[in-house]
Backbone as JSON, one array per atom type, in Angstrom:
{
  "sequence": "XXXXXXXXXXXXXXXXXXXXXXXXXXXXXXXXXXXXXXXXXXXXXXXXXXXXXXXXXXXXXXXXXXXXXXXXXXXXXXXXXXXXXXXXXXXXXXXXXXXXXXXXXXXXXXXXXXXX",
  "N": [[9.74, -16.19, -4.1], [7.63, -13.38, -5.07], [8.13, -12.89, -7.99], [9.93, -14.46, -8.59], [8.52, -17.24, -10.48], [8.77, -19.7, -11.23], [9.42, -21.22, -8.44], [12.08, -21.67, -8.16], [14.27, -20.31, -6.51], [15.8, -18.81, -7.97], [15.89, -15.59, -10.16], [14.46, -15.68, -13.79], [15.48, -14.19, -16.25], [13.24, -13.18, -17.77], [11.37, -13.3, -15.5], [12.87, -11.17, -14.11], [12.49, -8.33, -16.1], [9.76, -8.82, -15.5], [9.64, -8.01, -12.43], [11.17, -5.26, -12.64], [9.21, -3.82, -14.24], [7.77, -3.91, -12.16], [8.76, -2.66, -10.13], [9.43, 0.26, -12.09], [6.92, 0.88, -11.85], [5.81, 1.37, -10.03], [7.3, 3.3, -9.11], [6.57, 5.34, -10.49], [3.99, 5.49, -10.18], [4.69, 6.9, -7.38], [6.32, 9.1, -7.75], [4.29, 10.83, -8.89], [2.46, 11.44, -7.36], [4.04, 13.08, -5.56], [3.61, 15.94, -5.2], [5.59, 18.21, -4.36], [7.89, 17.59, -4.91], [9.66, 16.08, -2.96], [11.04, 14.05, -3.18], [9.47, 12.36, -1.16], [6.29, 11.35, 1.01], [3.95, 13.64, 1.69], [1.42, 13.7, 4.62], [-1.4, 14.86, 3.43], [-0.36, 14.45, 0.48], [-0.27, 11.45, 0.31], [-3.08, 10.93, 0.8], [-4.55, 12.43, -1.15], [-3.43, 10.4, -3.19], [-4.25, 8.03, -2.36], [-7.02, 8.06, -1.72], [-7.34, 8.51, -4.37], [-7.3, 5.95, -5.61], [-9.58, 4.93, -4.77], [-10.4, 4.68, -1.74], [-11.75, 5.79, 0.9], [-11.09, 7.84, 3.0], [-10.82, 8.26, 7.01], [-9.59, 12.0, 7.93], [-8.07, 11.2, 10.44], [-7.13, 9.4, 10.07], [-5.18, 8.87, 8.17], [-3.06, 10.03, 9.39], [-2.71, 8.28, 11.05], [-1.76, 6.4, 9.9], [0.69, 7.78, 8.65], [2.3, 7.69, 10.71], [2.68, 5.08, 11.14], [3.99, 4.34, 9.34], [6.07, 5.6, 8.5], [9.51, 5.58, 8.71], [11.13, 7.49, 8.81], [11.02, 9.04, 10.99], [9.79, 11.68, 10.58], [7.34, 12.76, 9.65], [6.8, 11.71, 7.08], [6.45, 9.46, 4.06], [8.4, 7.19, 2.84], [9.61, 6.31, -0.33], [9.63, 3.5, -0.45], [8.19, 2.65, 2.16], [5.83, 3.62, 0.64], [5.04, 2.17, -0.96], [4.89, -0.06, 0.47], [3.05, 0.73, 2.33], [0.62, 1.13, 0.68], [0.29, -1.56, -0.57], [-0.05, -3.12, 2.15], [-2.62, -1.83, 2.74], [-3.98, -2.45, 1.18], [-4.23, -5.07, 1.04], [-5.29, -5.53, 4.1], [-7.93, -4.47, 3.12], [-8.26, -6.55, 1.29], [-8.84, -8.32, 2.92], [-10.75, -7.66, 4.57], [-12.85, -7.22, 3.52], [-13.89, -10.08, 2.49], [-15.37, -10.84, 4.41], [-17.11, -9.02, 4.46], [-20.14, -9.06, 3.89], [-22.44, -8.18, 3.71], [-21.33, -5.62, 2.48], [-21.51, -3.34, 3.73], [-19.49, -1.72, 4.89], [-19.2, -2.82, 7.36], [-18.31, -5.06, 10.01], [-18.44, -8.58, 11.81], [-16.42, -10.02, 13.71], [-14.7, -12.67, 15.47], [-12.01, -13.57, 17.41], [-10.02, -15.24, 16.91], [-10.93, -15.55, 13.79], [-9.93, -12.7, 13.45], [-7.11, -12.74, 13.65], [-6.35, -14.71, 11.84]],
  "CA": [[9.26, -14.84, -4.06], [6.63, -12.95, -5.61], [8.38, -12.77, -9.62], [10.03, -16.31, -8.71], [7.31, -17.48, -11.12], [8.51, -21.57, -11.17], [10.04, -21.13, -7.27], [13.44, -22.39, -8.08], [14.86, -19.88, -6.07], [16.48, -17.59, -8.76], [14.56, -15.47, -11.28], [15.02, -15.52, -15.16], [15.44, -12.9, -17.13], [11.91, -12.88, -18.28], [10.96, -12.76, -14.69], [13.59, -10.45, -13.6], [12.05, -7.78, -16.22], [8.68, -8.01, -14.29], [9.89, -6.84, -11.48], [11.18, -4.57, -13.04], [8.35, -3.01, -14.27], [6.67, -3.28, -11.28], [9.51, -1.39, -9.6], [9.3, 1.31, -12.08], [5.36, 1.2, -12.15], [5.33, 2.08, -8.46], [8.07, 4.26, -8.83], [5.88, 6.7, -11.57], [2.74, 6.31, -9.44], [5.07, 7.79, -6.15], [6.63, 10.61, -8.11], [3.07, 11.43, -9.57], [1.4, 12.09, -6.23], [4.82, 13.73, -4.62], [3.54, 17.06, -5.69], [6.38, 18.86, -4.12], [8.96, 16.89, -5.48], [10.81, 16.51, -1.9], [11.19, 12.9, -2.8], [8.76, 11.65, -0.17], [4.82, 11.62, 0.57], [3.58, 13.68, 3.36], [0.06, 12.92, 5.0], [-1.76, 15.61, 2.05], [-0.35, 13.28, -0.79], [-0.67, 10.18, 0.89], [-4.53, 11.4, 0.86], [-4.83, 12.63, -2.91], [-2.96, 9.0, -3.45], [-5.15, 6.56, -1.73], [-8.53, 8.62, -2.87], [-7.3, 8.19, -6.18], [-6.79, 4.7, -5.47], [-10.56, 4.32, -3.94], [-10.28, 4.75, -0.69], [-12.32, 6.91, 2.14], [-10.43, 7.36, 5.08], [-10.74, 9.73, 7.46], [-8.42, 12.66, 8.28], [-7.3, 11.08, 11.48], [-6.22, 7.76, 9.86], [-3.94, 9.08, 7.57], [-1.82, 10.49, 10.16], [-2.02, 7.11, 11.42], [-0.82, 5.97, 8.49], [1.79, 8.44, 8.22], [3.01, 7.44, 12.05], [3.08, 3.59, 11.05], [4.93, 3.88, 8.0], [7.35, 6.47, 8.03], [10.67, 5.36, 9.48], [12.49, 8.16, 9.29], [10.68, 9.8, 12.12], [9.59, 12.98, 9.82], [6.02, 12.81, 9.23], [6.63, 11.76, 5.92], [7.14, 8.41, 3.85], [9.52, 7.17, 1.62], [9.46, 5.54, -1.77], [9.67, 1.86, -0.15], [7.29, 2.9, 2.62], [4.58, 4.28, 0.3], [4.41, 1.06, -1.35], [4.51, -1.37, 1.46], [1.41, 1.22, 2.89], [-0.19, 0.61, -0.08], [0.04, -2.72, -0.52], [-0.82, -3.37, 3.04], [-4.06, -1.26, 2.69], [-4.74, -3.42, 0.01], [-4.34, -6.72, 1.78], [-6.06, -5.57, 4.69], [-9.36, -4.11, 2.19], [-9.41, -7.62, 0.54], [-9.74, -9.54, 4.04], [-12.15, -6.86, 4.87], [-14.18, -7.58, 2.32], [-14.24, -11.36, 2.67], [-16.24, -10.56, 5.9], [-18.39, -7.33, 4.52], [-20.98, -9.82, 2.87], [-23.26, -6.96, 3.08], [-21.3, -4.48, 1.76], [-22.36, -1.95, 4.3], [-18.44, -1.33, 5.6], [-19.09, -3.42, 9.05], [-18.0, -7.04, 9.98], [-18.13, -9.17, 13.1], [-15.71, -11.46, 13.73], [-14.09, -12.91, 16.83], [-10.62, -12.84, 17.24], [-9.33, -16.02, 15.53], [-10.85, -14.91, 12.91], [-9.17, -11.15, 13.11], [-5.8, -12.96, 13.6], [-6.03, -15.46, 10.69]],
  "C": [[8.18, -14.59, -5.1], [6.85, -13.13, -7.06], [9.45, -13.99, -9.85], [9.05, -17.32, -9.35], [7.32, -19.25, -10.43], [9.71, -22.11, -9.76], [11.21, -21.93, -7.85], [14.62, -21.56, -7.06], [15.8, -18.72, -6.7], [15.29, -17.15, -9.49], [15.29, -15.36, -12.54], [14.94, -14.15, -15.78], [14.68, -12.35, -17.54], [11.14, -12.51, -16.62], [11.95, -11.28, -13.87], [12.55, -9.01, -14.45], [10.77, -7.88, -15.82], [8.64, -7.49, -13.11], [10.46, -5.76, -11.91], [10.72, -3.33, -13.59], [7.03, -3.1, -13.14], [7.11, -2.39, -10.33], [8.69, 0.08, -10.74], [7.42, 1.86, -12.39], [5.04, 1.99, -10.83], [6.2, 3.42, -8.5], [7.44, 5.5, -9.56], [4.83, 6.46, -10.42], [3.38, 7.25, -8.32], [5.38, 8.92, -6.52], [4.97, 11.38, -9.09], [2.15, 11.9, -8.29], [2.92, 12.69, -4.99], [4.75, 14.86, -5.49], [4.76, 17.51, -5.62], [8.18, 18.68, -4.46], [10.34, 16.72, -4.3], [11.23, 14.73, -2.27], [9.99, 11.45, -1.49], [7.17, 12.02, 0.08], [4.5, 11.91, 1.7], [1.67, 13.38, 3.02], [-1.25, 13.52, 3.53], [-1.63, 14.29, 0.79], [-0.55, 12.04, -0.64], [-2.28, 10.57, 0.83], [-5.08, 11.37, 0.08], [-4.55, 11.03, -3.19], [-4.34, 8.35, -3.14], [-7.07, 7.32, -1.99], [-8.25, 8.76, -4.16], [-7.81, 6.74, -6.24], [-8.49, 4.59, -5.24], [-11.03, 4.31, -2.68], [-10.59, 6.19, 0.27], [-12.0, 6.98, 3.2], [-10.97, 8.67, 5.83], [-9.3, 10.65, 7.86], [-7.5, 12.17, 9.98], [-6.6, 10.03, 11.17], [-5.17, 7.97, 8.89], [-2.72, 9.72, 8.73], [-1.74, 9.29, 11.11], [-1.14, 6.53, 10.46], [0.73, 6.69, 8.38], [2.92, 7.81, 9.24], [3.41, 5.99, 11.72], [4.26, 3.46, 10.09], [6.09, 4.96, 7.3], [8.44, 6.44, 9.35], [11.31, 6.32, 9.59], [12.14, 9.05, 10.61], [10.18, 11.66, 11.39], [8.41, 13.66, 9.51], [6.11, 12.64, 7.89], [7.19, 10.77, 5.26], [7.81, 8.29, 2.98], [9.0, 6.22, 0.36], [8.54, 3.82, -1.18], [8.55, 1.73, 0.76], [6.1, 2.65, 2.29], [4.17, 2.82, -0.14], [3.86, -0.37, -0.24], [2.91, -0.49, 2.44], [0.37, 0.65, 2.04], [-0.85, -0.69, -0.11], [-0.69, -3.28, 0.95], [-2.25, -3.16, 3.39], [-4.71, -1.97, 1.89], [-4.72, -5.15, 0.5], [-5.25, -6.66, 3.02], [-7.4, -5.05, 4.19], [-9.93, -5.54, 1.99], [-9.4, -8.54, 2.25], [-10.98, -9.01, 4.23], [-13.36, -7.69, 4.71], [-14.4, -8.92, 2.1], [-15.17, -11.46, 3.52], [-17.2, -9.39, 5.61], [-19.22, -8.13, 3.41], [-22.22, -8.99, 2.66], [-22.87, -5.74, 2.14], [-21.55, -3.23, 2.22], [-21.04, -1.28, 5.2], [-18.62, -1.67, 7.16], [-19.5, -4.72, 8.87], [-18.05, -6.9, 11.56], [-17.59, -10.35, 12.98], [-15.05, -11.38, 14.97], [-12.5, -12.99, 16.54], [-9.34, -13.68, 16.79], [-9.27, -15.6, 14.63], [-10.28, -13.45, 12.14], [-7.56, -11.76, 12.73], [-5.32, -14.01, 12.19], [-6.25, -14.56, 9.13]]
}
């Protein structure tokens, strides 16, 4: 795993506290953009969030976003959610950007290449 530093399959104690603080690192950024304090991030804070973060979306893709990644059926995600959005937005940015050799936010690639 990811804080499995020397893969043995367990983590040490020294890796155990980095996850640790990367739990509660995510866990302060989620309660810092859940204005309303319901526990969860509707499409609004999910918005403020990820334009903090960098990111220009438009208003129709966050309510994609919201639809992909909120299980409970609510319009609104959860703790575990917000991060796996995140992170995913951030894995699909850096392929992006392996392919935006201009820099001008548009790639062509065929469809190996989309799938790899």
């Amino acid at each position: 795993g990811m804080f499995d530093r020397d893969n043995n399959g367990t983590i040490t104690f020294n890796e155990f506290s980095s996850l640790w603080k990367y739990i509660t690192d995510w866990q302060n950024t989620f309660r810092s953009y859940d204005k309303d304090n319901s526990g969860t991030i509707d499409k609004r804070e999910l918005q403020t969030a990820l334009t903090s973060f960098g990111y220009r979306l438009s208003e129709r893709f966050y309510g994609i976003l919201i639809r992909k990644f909120d299980r409970s059926g609510r319009g609104v995600v959860n703790f575990d959610d917000f991060i796996q959005c995140c992170v995913v937005i951030q894995m699909l940015t850096n392929a992006f950007q392996g392919f935006d050799t201009n820099r001008n936010g548009w790639i062509t690639i065929n469809y190996e290449q989309f799938l790899s």
